[in-house]
Coordinates of C-alpha atoms and ligand atoms in Angstrom, one line a residue:
X1 CA -5.5 -22.1 21.5
X2 CA -5.4 -19.0 19.2
X3 CA -4.0 -15.9 20.8
X4 CA -6.5 -13.0 21.4
X5 CA -5.5 -9.3 21.1
X6 CA -4.8 -7.8 24.6
X7 CA -7.1 -4.8 23.7
X8 CA -10.8 -5.3 24.7
X9 CA -13.0 -6.0 21.7
X10 CA -14.4 -2.9 19.9
X11 CA -18.1 -2.9 19.3
X12 CA -17.7 -2.5 15.5
X13 CA -20.1 -0.6 13.3
X14 CA -21.8 -2.6 10.5
X15 CA -22.4 0.0 7.8
X16 CA -21.2 1.1 4.5
X17 CA -18.0 3.2 4.4
X18 CA -19.7 6.4 3.3
X19 CA -22.3 6.3 6.1
X20 CA -19.6 5.3 8.6
X21 CA -17.5 8.4 7.8
X22 CA -20.2 10.9 7.1
X23 CA -23.2 9.9 9.3
X24 CA -21.1 9.4 12.4
X25 CA -22.8 10.2 15.7
X26 CA -19.8 10.6 18.0
X27 CA -17.7 12.9 15.7
X28 CA -15.9 15.5 17.7
X29 CA -14.5 17.9 15.0
X30 CA -16.7 20.5 13.2
X31 CA -17.9 20.6 9.6
X32 CA -15.4 23.3 8.6
X33 CA -12.4 21.4 9.9
X34 CA -9.8 20.9 7.1
X35 CA -9.2 17.3 6.3
X36 CA -7.1 17.3 3.1
X37 CA -4.7 20.0 1.9
X38 CA -2.5 19.8 -1.2
X39 CA 1.2 19.9 -0.1
X40 CA 2.1 21.2 -3.6
X41 CA -0.5 24.1 -3.8
X42 CA -1.5 24.7 -0.3
X43 CA -4.5 26.8 -1.4
X44 CA -6.3 23.6 -2.5
X45 CA -8.0 22.0 0.5
X46 CA -11.2 20.2 1.4
X47 CA -13.0 20.5 4.7
X48 CA -15.1 17.6 6.1
X49 CA -18.4 19.2 4.9
X50 CA -17.0 19.8 1.5
X51 CA -15.9 16.2 1.2
X52 CA -19.3 15.0 2.2
X53 CA -21.0 17.3 -0.3
X54 CA -18.6 16.7 -3.2
X55 CA -18.8 12.9 -2.7
X56 CA -22.6 12.9 -2.8
X57 CA -22.7 15.2 -5.9
X58 CA -20.1 13.1 -7.6
X59 CA -21.8 9.8 -6.7
X60 CA -25.1 11.1 -8.2
X61 CA -23.2 12.2 -11.3
X62 CA -21.7 8.7 -11.7
X63 CA -25.2 7.3 -11.7
X64 CA -26.5 10.0 -14.1
X65 CA -23.6 10.0 -16.6
X66 CA -22.5 6.3 -16.6
X67 CA -25.6 4.6 -15.2
X68 CA -23.3 3.5 -12.4
X69 CA -25.0 0.8 -10.3
X70 CA -24.3 -1.2 -7.2
X71 CA -21.1 -3.2 -7.6
X72 CA -20.0 -1.4 -10.8
X73 CA -16.2 -0.9 -10.8
X74 CA -14.3 2.3 -11.2
X75 CA -10.6 1.9 -12.2
X76 CA -8.4 4.6 -10.6
X77 CA -5.1 5.2 -12.4
X78 CA -3.7 8.4 -10.9
X79 CA -0.8 9.8 -8.9
X80 CA -1.7 11.0 -5.4
X81 CA -4.0 14.0 -5.5
X82 CA -6.5 15.5 -3.0
X83 CA -9.3 14.8 -5.5
X84 CA -8.8 11.1 -4.9
X85 CA -10.7 11.1 -1.6
X86 CA -14.0 12.7 -2.9
X87 CA -13.9 10.5 -6.0
X88 CA -13.3 7.3 -4.0
X89 CA -16.1 8.3 -1.5
X90 CA -18.4 9.3 -4.3
X91 CA -18.0 6.0 -6.0
X92 CA -18.7 4.2 -2.7
X93 CA -21.8 6.4 -2.2
X94 CA -23.1 5.2 -5.6
X95 CA -22.6 1.6 -4.4
X96 CA -19.6 1.1 -6.7
X97 CA -16.3 -0.6 -6.1
X98 CA -12.9 1.2 -6.5
X99 CA -10.0 -0.6 -8.1
X100 CA -6.8 1.5 -7.7
X101 CA -3.9 0.8 -10.0
X102 CA -0.2 1.8 -9.9
X103 CA 0.2 4.9 -12.1
X104 CA 3.5 3.5 -13.2
X105 CA 1.8 0.6 -14.9
X106 CA 2.4 -0.1 -18.6
X107 CA -0.6 -0.4 -21.0
X108 CA -0.5 -4.2 -20.7
X109 CA -0.5 -4.2 -16.9
X110 CA -3.3 -1.7 -16.7
X111 CA -5.3 -3.6 -19.3
X112 CA -5.0 -6.8 -17.2
X113 CA -6.3 -5.0 -14.1
X114 CA -9.2 -3.2 -15.9
X115 CA -10.3 -6.5 -17.5
X116 CA -9.9 -8.7 -14.4
X117 CA -11.8 -6.2 -12.2
X118 CA -14.4 -5.6 -14.9
X119 CA -14.0 -1.8 -14.7
X120 CA -16.8 0.1 -16.2
X121 CA -15.2 3.6 -16.1
X122 CA -11.6 4.9 -15.5
X123 CA -10.5 7.9 -13.5
X124 CA -7.1 9.1 -14.5
X125 CA -4.8 12.1 -14.6
X126 CA -3.4 14.1 -17.5
X127 CA 0.2 13.0 -16.7
X128 CA -0.7 9.3 -17.5
X129 CA -3.6 10.0 -19.9
X130 CA -1.9 8.4 -23.0
X131 CA -1.4 5.0 -21.2
X132 CA -4.9 5.2 -19.7
X133 CA -6.5 5.8 -23.1
X134 CA -4.7 3.0 -24.8
X135 CA -5.5 0.6 -21.9
X136 CA -9.1 1.6 -21.7
X137 CA -9.5 1.0 -25.4
X138 CA -8.0 -2.5 -25.2
X139 CA -10.1 -3.3 -22.2
X140 CA -13.3 -2.2 -24.0
X141 CA -14.0 0.9 -21.9
X142 CA -15.3 3.6 -24.2
X143 CA -13.4 7.0 -24.2
X144 CA -16.5 8.7 -22.9
X145 CA -16.1 6.6 -19.7
X146 CA -12.7 8.1 -19.0
X147 CA -12.5 11.2 -16.8
X148 CA -9.7 13.2 -15.2
X149 CA -8.8 14.2 -11.7
X150 CA -6.4 16.9 -10.5
X151 CA -5.2 19.7 -12.7
X152 CA -7.1 20.3 -15.9
X153 CA -4.3 21.1 -18.3
X154 CA -6.3 21.5 -21.5
X155 CA -9.8 22.7 -21.2
X156 CA -10.4 21.9 -24.9
X157 CA -9.7 18.2 -24.4
X158 CA -12.6 15.9 -25.1
X159 CA -11.9 13.9 -21.9
X160 CA -14.3 15.0 -19.1
X161 CA -13.0 16.4 -15.8
X162 CA -14.6 14.9 -12.6
X163 CA -15.9 18.3 -11.6
X164 CA -18.1 18.3 -14.7
X165 CA -19.8 15.0 -13.6
X166 CA -21.1 16.8 -10.4
X167 CA -24.2 18.9 -9.9
X168 CA -26.1 17.6 -12.9
X169 CA -29.8 18.3 -13.5
X170 CA -32.2 15.6 -12.5
X171 CA -30.0 13.9 -10.0
X172 CA -31.7 15.0 -6.8
X173 CA -33.8 12.0 -6.6
X174 CA -30.8 9.6 -6.5
X175 CA -30.2 7.9 -3.1
X176 CA -27.3 5.8 -1.7
X177 CA -28.3 2.2 -2.5
X178 CA -28.9 -0.3 0.2
X179 CA -25.6 -2.1 0.8
X180 CA -24.7 -5.3 2.7
X181 CA -21.5 -4.1 4.4
X182 CA -20.3 -7.6 5.2
X183 CA -20.7 -8.9 1.6
X184 CA -20.6 -5.9 -0.8
X185 CA -17.2 -5.0 -2.0
X186 CA -15.7 -1.5 -1.6
X187 CA -12.3 -2.1 -3.1
X188 CA -10.5 -4.5 -5.4
X189 CA -6.8 -3.8 -4.7
X190 CA -4.3 -5.7 -6.8
X191 CA -1.5 -7.5 -4.9
X192 CA 1.2 -9.4 -6.6
X193 CA 1.5 -13.0 -5.4
X194 CA 4.1 -15.6 -6.3
X195 CA 1.8 -17.5 -8.5
X196 CA 1.7 -15.4 -11.7
X197 CA -0.1 -12.1 -12.2
X198 CA -1.4 -9.7 -9.6
X199 CA -4.5 -10.9 -7.8
X200 CA -7.6 -8.8 -7.0
X201 CA -8.0 -8.7 -3.2
X202 CA -11.7 -8.5 -2.4
X203 CA -12.3 -6.0 0.4
X204 CA -15.8 -5.4 1.8
X205 CA -17.1 -2.2 3.4
X206 CA -17.0 -4.0 6.8
X207 CA -13.3 -5.0 6.2
X208 CA -12.3 -1.4 5.8
X209 CA -14.5 0.2 8.5
X210 CA -13.4 -2.5 11.0
X211 CA -9.8 -1.8 10.4
X212 CA -10.2 1.9 10.8
X213 CA -11.9 1.3 14.2
X214 CA -9.3 -1.4 15.2
X215 CA -6.4 1.0 14.4
X216 CA -8.1 4.0 16.0
X217 CA -8.6 2.1 19.2
X218 CA -5.0 0.8 19.2
X219 CA -3.5 4.1 18.1
X220 CA -5.1 6.4 20.6
X221 CA -2.5 9.2 20.2
X222 CA -3.3 11.2 17.1
X223 CA -5.5 14.2 18.0
X224 CA -7.4 16.6 15.8
X225 CA -7.3 19.5 18.3
X226 CA -4.5 18.7 20.7
X227 CA -6.8 17.7 23.5
X228 CA -5.8 14.1 24.2
X229 CA -3.8 13.2 27.3
X230 CA -0.9 11.0 26.5
X231 CA 0.4 8.4 29.0
X232 CA 3.4 9.4 30.9
X233 CA 6.2 9.3 28.3
X234 CA 8.7 11.4 26.4
X235 CA 6.3 12.1 23.6
X236 CA 5.0 15.7 23.5
X237 CA 1.5 16.9 22.4
X238 CA 1.2 19.1 19.4
X239 CA 1.6 22.8 20.0
X240 CA -1.2 24.1 22.3
X241 CA -4.6 24.4 20.7
X242 CA -3.5 22.7 17.4
X243 CA -4.1 19.2 16.3
X244 CA -1.8 16.7 14.6
X245 CA -0.8 17.3 11.0
X246 CA 0.0 14.3 8.9
X247 CA 2.2 14.4 5.8
X248 CA 1.0 11.9 3.2
X249 CA 3.8 10.7 0.9
X250 CA 2.8 7.1 0.3
X251 CA 0.9 6.0 -2.8
X252 CA -2.9 6.0 -2.4
X253 CA -3.2 3.0 -4.8
X254 CA -1.5 0.8 -2.2
X255 CA -3.5 -0.5 0.8
X256 CA -1.2 1.2 3.4
X257 CA -1.9 4.7 1.8
X258 CA -5.5 3.9 0.9
X259 CA -6.6 3.1 4.4
X260 CA -4.2 5.3 6.5
X261 CA -4.2 8.3 4.3
X262 CA -7.4 8.4 2.2
X263 CA -10.1 7.0 4.6
X264 CA -8.8 7.3 8.2
X265 CA -8.3 11.1 8.1
X266 CA -12.0 11.5 7.5
X267 CA -12.7 9.4 10.5
X268 CA -10.1 10.9 12.9
X269 CA -10.3 14.5 11.6
X270 CA -6.5 14.6 11.4
X271 CA -5.5 17.2 8.8
X272 CA -3.5 15.5 6.1
X273 CA -1.2 17.3 3.6
X274 CA -1.0 15.3 0.3
X275 CA 2.2 15.1 -1.7
X276 CA 1.8 13.9 -5.3
X277 CA 4.9 11.7 -4.8
X278 CA 7.7 11.3 -2.4
X279 CA 10.7 13.6 -2.8
X280 CA 13.1 13.7 0.1
X281 CA 14.0 17.3 0.3
X282 CA 10.4 18.4 -0.3
X283 CA 9.3 16.1 2.5
X284 CA 11.8 17.6 4.9
X285 CA 11.0 21.2 4.0
X286 CA 7.2 20.6 4.3
X287 CA 7.8 18.9 7.8
X288 CA 9.8 22.0 8.8
X289 CA 7.6 24.7 7.3
X290 CA 4.2 23.3 8.2
X291 CA 5.1 21.8 11.6
X292 CA 4.1 18.3 10.5
X293 CA 3.6 16.1 13.6
X294 CA 3.3 12.6 12.1
X295 CA 4.0 10.8 8.8
X296 CA 3.5 7.2 7.6
X297 CA 6.7 6.1 6.0
X298 CA 8.6 3.0 4.9
X299 CA 12.1 1.7 5.8
X300 CA 13.9 3.2 2.8
X301 CA 12.7 6.6 3.9
X302 CA 14.0 5.9 7.3
X303 CA 17.3 5.0 5.7
X304 CA 17.4 8.3 3.7
X305 CA 16.6 10.3 6.8
X306 CA 19.4 8.6 8.7
X307 CA 22.0 9.0 5.9
X308 CA 21.3 11.6 3.3
X309 CA 23.2 14.8 3.8
X310 CA 20.4 17.1 2.7
X311 CA 18.4 16.1 5.8
X312 CA 20.9 18.0 7.9
X313 CA 19.6 21.4 6.6
X314 CA 16.1 20.8 8.1
X315 CA 14.5 21.0 11.5
X316 CA 12.3 18.0 11.9
X317 CA 11.6 18.5 15.6
X318 CA 7.8 19.1 15.1
X319 CA 7.4 15.3 14.3
X320 CA 6.0 13.7 17.4
X321 CA 6.2 10.2 15.8
X322 CA 6.5 8.4 12.5
X323 CA 5.1 5.0 11.5
X324 CA 7.1 2.7 9.3
X325 CA 5.6 -0.4 7.6
X326 CA 5.5 -2.6 4.5
X327 CA 9.0 -4.0 4.9
X328 CA 11.3 -5.0 7.7
X329 CA 13.0 -2.1 9.7
X330 CA 16.2 -2.7 11.7
X331 CA 16.8 -1.6 15.2
X332 CA 20.0 0.2 13.9
X333 CA 17.9 2.5 11.7
X334 CA 15.5 3.4 14.4
X335 CA 18.3 4.3 16.8
X336 CA 20.3 6.0 14.0
X337 CA 17.4 8.4 13.1
X338 CA 16.7 9.2 16.7
X339 CA 20.4 10.0 17.3
X340 CA 20.7 12.1 14.2
X341 CA 17.4 14.1 14.1
X342 CA 15.5 13.2 17.3
X343 CA 12.8 11.6 15.1
X344 CA 11.0 8.6 16.6
X345 CA 9.8 5.7 14.5
X346 CA 7.4 3.0 15.5
X347 CA 6.2 0.2 13.3
X348 CA 3.0 -1.1 11.8
X349 CA 2.5 -4.4 10.0
X350 CA -0.3 -5.3 7.6
X351 CA -1.3 -6.8 4.3
X352 CA -3.6 -5.9 1.5
X353 CA -5.6 -9.0 2.5
X354 CA -6.2 -7.7 6.1
X355 CA -7.3 -4.2 5.0
X356 CA -4.4 -3.8 6.2
X357 CA -3.2 -3.2 9.7
X358 CA -2.9 -6.2 12.1
X359 CA 0.0 -5.3 14.4
X360 CA 1.0 -1.9 15.6
X361 CA 3.7 -0.8 18.0
X362 CA 2.4 1.4 20.8
X363 CA 3.8 4.9 20.6
X364 CA 5.2 4.7 24.2
X365 CA 6.9 1.4 23.2
X366 CA 8.7 2.8 20.2
X367 CA 12.0 2.2 22.0
X368 CA 11.2 -0.6 24.4
X369 CA 9.8 -2.8 21.7
X370 CA 12.3 -1.7 19.0
X371 CA 12.7 -4.0 16.1
X372 CA 9.2 -5.5 16.5
X373 CA 6.0 -4.7 14.7
X374 CA 4.1 -4.2 17.9
X375 CA 1.0 -5.8 19.3
X376 CA -2.2 -7.2 17.7
X377 CA -5.0 -4.7 17.0
X378 CA -8.4 -5.4 18.8
X379 CA -10.9 -7.9 17.5
X380 CA -8.1 -10.1 16.1
X381 CA -7.0 -13.6 16.8
X382 CA -3.6 -15.1 15.7
X383 CA -1.9 -18.4 15.6
X384 CA 1.6 -19.6 14.6
X385 CA 2.0 -22.8 12.6
X386 CA 4.9 -24.8 11.3
X387 CA 6.6 -23.2 8.3
X388 CA 6.2 -25.2 5.0
X389 CA 9.4 -27.0 4.3
X390 CA 10.3 -27.2 8.0
X391 CA 9.6 -30.9 8.0
X392 CA 6.6 -30.5 10.4
X393 CA 2.9 -30.6 9.4
X394 CA 2.3 -27.2 7.9
X395 CA -1.4 -27.2 6.8
X396 CA -2.3 -24.6 9.5
X397 CA -4.0 -27.0 11.8
X398 CA -1.1 -27.7 14.2
X399 CA -0.4 -24.6 16.3
X400 CA 3.0 -24.0 17.8
X401 CA 3.4 -22.9 21.4
X402 CA 3.4 -19.2 22.0
X403 CA 6.8 -17.6 21.4
X404 CA 8.0 -20.2 18.9
X405 CA 8.9 -19.1 15.4
X406 CA 6.1 -20.1 12.9
X407 CA 4.0 -18.9 10.0
X408 CA 1.4 -16.4 11.2
X409 CA -2.3 -16.9 10.6
X410 CA -4.9 -14.3 11.6
X411 CA -8.7 -14.2 11.9
X412 CA -10.9 -11.1 12.3
X413 CA -13.4 -8.7 10.8
X414 CA -10.8 -7.1 8.6
X415 CA -9.8 -10.4 6.8
X416 CA -10.7 -10.2 3.1
X417 CA -13.3 -12.3 1.4
X418 CA -10.9 -13.9 -1.1
X419 CA -9.2 -13.2 -4.4
X420 CA -11.3 -12.1 -7.3
X421 CA -11.9 -14.7 -10.0
X422 CA -9.3 -17.0 -8.3
X423 CA -10.8 -19.7 -6.2
X424 CA -7.6 -21.8 -6.0
X425 CA -5.5 -18.9 -4.7
X426 CA -8.2 -18.2 -2.2
X427 CA -8.3 -21.8 -1.0
X428 CA -4.6 -21.8 -0.5
X429 CA -4.7 -19.0 2.1
X430 CA -8.2 -18.8 3.5
X431 CA -9.9 -21.5 5.5
X432 CA -12.6 -21.2 8.2
X433 CA -11.9 -17.5 8.4
X434 CA -8.2 -18.0 9.1
X435 CA -5.9 -16.2 6.7
X436 CA -2.4 -17.5 6.1
X437 CA -0.2 -14.4 6.0
X438 CA 2.9 -16.0 4.4
X439 CA 5.0 -14.2 7.0
X440 CA 7.1 -16.0 9.6
X441 CA 7.7 -14.6 13.1
X442 CA 7.2 -15.0 16.8
X443 CA 5.5 -13.1 19.8
X444 CA 7.5 -12.0 22.8
X445 CA 6.0 -12.2 26.3
X446 CA 4.5 -8.7 25.9
X447 CA 2.7 -9.7 22.7
X448 CA 5.0 -7.8 20.3
X449 CA 5.6 -9.5 17.0
X450 CA 9.0 -9.9 15.4
X451 CA 8.9 -10.9 11.7
X452 CA 11.8 -13.0 10.8
X453 CA 11.1 -14.0 7.2
X454 CA 8.5 -14.3 4.5
X455 CA 7.3 -17.5 3.0
X456 CA 6.2 -15.6 0.0
X457 CA 8.8 -14.9 -2.6
X458 CA 7.9 -11.4 -3.7
X459 CA 10.8 -9.2 -4.7
X460 CA 10.3 -5.8 -3.1
X461 CA 12.0 -3.3 -5.4
X462 CA 12.7 0.3 -4.4
X463 CA 13.4 2.4 -7.5
X464 CA 14.9 5.9 -8.0
X465 CA 13.3 8.9 -6.4
X466 CA 13.9 12.6 -6.4
X467 CA 16.8 13.3 -4.1
X468 CA 19.4 16.0 -4.2
X469 CA 22.8 14.9 -5.5
X470 CA 24.4 12.4 -3.0
X471 CA 27.6 13.0 -1.2
X472 CA 30.4 10.8 -0.1
X473 CA 28.4 8.6 2.3
X474 CA 25.5 7.9 0.0
X475 CA 25.3 5.3 -2.8
X476 CA 25.3 7.0 -6.2
X477 CA 21.7 6.0 -6.9
X478 CA 19.1 6.7 -4.3
X479 CA 16.3 4.4 -3.9
X480 CA 12.5 4.8 -3.9
X481 CA 10.9 4.2 -0.5
X482 CA 7.4 3.6 -1.9
X483 CA 5.6 0.4 -1.2
X484 CA 3.4 -1.3 -3.9
X485 CA 6.3 -1.9 -6.2
X486 CA 6.4 -5.6 -5.7
X487 CA 7.9 -7.8 -8.4
X488 CA 6.3 -11.2 -8.7
X489 CA 8.9 -13.5 -10.0
X490 CA 6.3 -15.8 -11.6
X491 CA 5.0 -12.9 -13.8
X492 CA 8.5 -12.2 -15.2
X493 CA 9.0 -16.0 -15.7
X494 CA 5.8 -16.1 -17.7
X495 CA 7.0 -13.5 -20.1
X496 CA 10.6 -14.9 -20.4
X497 CA 9.3 -18.4 -21.0
X498 CA 7.7 -17.2 -24.2
X499 CA 11.0 -15.9 -25.6
X500 CA 12.3 -17.9 -28.6
X501 CA 15.8 -18.3 -27.2
X502 CA 14.6 -19.6 -23.8
X503 CA 13.9 -23.2 -22.7
X504 CA 13.4 -22.7 -19.0
X505 CA 13.7 -19.9 -16.5
X506 CA 13.6 -18.8 -12.9
X507 CA 13.5 -15.3 -11.5
X508 CA 14.7 -14.5 -8.0
X509 CA 15.4 -11.3 -6.0
X510 CA 19.1 -10.6 -5.4
X511 CA 20.5 -7.9 -3.2
X512 CA 22.3 -5.2 -5.1
X513 CA 24.8 -3.4 -2.8
X514 CA 25.0 -0.5 -5.2
X515 CA 21.2 0.1 -5.5
X516 CA 20.5 -0.8 -1.9
X517 CA 17.5 -2.9 -2.9
X518 CA 16.5 -6.3 -4.0
X519 CA 16.4 -6.5 -7.8
X520 CA 15.0 -9.2 -10.1
X521 CA 17.5 -11.5 -11.8
X522 CA 16.7 -14.3 -14.3
X523 CA 18.4 -17.7 -14.4
X524 CA 17.9 -18.9 -18.0
X525 CA 18.3 -22.2 -19.7
X526 CA 19.0 -21.3 -23.3
X527 CA 17.6 -23.3 -26.2
X528 CA 20.5 -25.5 -27.4
X529 CA 22.2 -25.4 -24.0
X530 CA 25.0 -23.2 -22.6
X531 CA 27.3 -23.8 -25.4
X532 CA 25.0 -21.9 -27.8
X533 CA 25.0 -18.8 -25.7
X534 CA 26.5 -15.6 -27.2
X535 CA 27.6 -12.8 -24.9
X536 CA 25.1 -10.5 -26.5
X537 CA 22.1 -12.8 -25.7
X538 CA 21.9 -11.6 -22.1
X539 CA 21.7 -7.9 -23.1
X540 CA 19.1 -8.7 -25.9
X541 CA 16.9 -10.6 -23.5
X542 CA 17.1 -7.9 -20.9
X543 CA 16.1 -5.2 -23.5
X544 CA 13.2 -7.4 -24.7
X545 CA 11.9 -8.1 -21.2
X546 CA 12.3 -4.5 -19.9
X547 CA 10.1 -3.1 -22.7
X548 CA 7.2 -5.2 -21.5
X549 CA 7.0 -4.2 -17.9
X550 CA 6.7 -1.2 -15.5
X551 CA 10.0 0.4 -14.5
X552 CA 10.1 -1.4 -11.1
X553 CA 10.0 -4.8 -12.7
X554 CA 13.0 -4.4 -14.9
X555 CA 15.7 -7.1 -14.8
X556 CA 18.2 -4.9 -12.9
X557 CA 19.9 -8.0 -11.5
X558 CA 20.7 -9.1 -15.1
X559 CA 20.5 -12.6 -16.5
X560 CA 22.6 -15.7 -15.9
X561 CA 22.7 -18.6 -18.2
X562 CA 22.6 -22.0 -16.5
X563 CA 22.4 -25.7 -17.5
X564 CA 19.2 -26.3 -15.5
X565 CA 16.8 -24.6 -13.1
X566 CA 16.9 -26.3 -9.7
X567 CA 13.5 -27.8 -8.9
X568 CA 11.9 -29.9 -6.1
X569 CA 10.4 -33.3 -6.8
X570 CA 7.0 -31.7 -7.0
X571 CA 8.3 -29.3 -9.7
X572 CA 8.6 -26.2 -7.6
X573 CA 11.5 -23.9 -8.4
X574 CA 14.1 -24.0 -5.6
X575 CA 14.5 -20.2 -5.4
X576 CA 16.4 -20.5 -2.1
X577 CA 19.2 -22.4 -3.9
X578 CA 19.5 -19.7 -6.6
X579 CA 19.5 -16.9 -4.0
X580 CA 22.3 -18.6 -2.1
X581 CA 24.2 -18.9 -5.3
X582 CA 23.5 -15.3 -6.2
X583 CA 24.7 -14.1 -2.8
X584 CA 28.1 -15.5 -3.6
X585 CA 28.3 -14.1 -7.1
X586 CA 26.3 -10.9 -7.2
X587 CA 28.7 -8.0 -6.7
X588 CA 28.5 -4.8 -8.7
Ligands
4UV1 O1 0.1 -6.5 0.7 P1 1.2 -5.6 1.0 O2 1.8 -4.8 -0.1 O3 0.8 -4.7 2.2 C1 1.6 -3.9 2.9 C2 1.0 -3.2 4.1 C3 1.8 -2.4 4.9 C4 1.2 -1.7 6.1 C5 -0.1 -1.6 6.3 C6 -0.6 -0.9 7.5 C7 0.3 -0.3 8.4 O4 -0.1 0.3 9.4 C8 1.7 -0.4 8.1 O5 2.5 0.1 8.9 C9 2.1 -1.1 6.9 O6 2.8 -3.7 2.7 O7 2.4 -6.5 1.6 C10 2.3 -7.3 2.7 C11 3.6 -7.8 3.1 O8 4.5 -6.8 3.4 C12 5.4 -7.2 4.4 C13 5.0 -8.6 4.8 O9 5.8 -9.5 4.2 C14 3.5 -8.7 4.3 O10 3.1 -10.0 4.0 N1 5.3 -6.2 5.6 C15 4.3 -5.4 5.8 N2 4.6 -4.7 6.9 C16 5.8 -5.1 7.4 C17 6.2 -6.2 6.5 C18 6.6 -4.8 8.5 N3 6.4 -3.9 9.4 N4 7.8 -5.5 8.7 C19 8.1 -6.5 7.8 N5 7.4 -6.8 6.7

């Protein structure tokens, strides 16, 4: 029998996202309540009423200027900015679909997403404008359909600014189109799988609004005005008369940031300060100076907060709680951060395909359920099935008894409607509403999930970030905490296989002790065999490969020439074998 969430079901709204957020009957906070504030230039901020008005005006402008119609796609290729929420909400108002892309993408990577999603227009930022222009041109998007968000560096530039698309003559008659929330898409987010290039995850309006409600119900702690009464625990309320203040440092293009930091604040009324990108010292100083009470983070940020000397200088005691997700977090880090700074960390767990959150640790359980990702959100069912390769039937039909380690499947209103233009990938993970997560774990008797492994082979790379110079107890290169920088081995293999010197190839993630992250490494069968390999070949191939991909996908684990790539009888690369081999060899 599938396992039900212990929370009572929520009576979910069935409406489009814009109406869900801006026509809400039981809203408690007033129109002039500040929702977003720029952490870089604090003077820039948007109240709830401003967001509502800006998004309607912009949605009308999209219709007037670009003839934007229901289900037209807007590509979003920008670093974090407080203009992102009104542009996203305006596009949804117009009935459009938003497809956010990593602003670190190369031209080729962006072209792929723009073409696959069928983007009609592209919103970008002056800092990445060159790449945006080239990609738009290759994807067949006219330059007149590119516009800028954020700072307007050069007023003489031909590229429009989003503010010039608002408040146009003759747009008063436009209305929000009738949408079918359970079928019409709101977002096409791109998630890297193991089977080649990133896949467009089709998320409906109902997927997103359901997850906001599911999380809101399970969360129950964040307060816009300090009035909630927490259960008896050691977690204080924000200072009297003030609400929670969230510091947003995760990328908005990734599902974790998109739902928790772009949409949810408009629902909960929690004031959110937006950083354009993560920078450790800035993060600490903003927490201290603006009495931040909560932040969504990822395990490498927890690591930095535990270990980096600069953290010592700052008072982080205003933080009531933090939420870590997107990758495994060890018990040692949670205890370490609490011992060092008194900062509490709980975990969340989600996937792009589940819009995203499916398990959340309760605040009061941050220590008693340490090392787990918490309990199921409401309106969700789960089951655990035998892991592929375990020797048992692993087609998702045979459920394991509760408490046994298995692959997690979930079913609920937040489960996506499939991959865009990719029926076979959809069929592999979605059947009768059950989504196969690819993650392996087990539930304890209180319903808390521990993730033990992942079936999927994605390499989760954490790159360099802005950090003060390290001291003796830090590695010499600090690592980026941001999620969304997944490296799909099959994508790199695809490129490498086309190299004239290469006969066969496999890419796996290997642990670099120096970089403190998993990095991609290629195992290459050279044309003509091992004896034909020159020492310079490795360096040449790395240079060739690195020029083709975004920074986070570079072959930082190097290449190794081998006689043959190990494969199963059905032709699948045996990555586990290579990883084991690498574990023994890979030392820097
Ligand atoms: O598709 P994706 O890149 O999505 C994410 C989403 C992370 C979220 C979302 C909502 C939250 O509240 C939150 O705390 C975190 O990363 O990658 C999905 C894969 O990331 C791994 C797991 O392998 C998923 O299949 N993952 C996500 N969260 C955790 C995790 C976690 N807490 N512990 C271990 N692995």
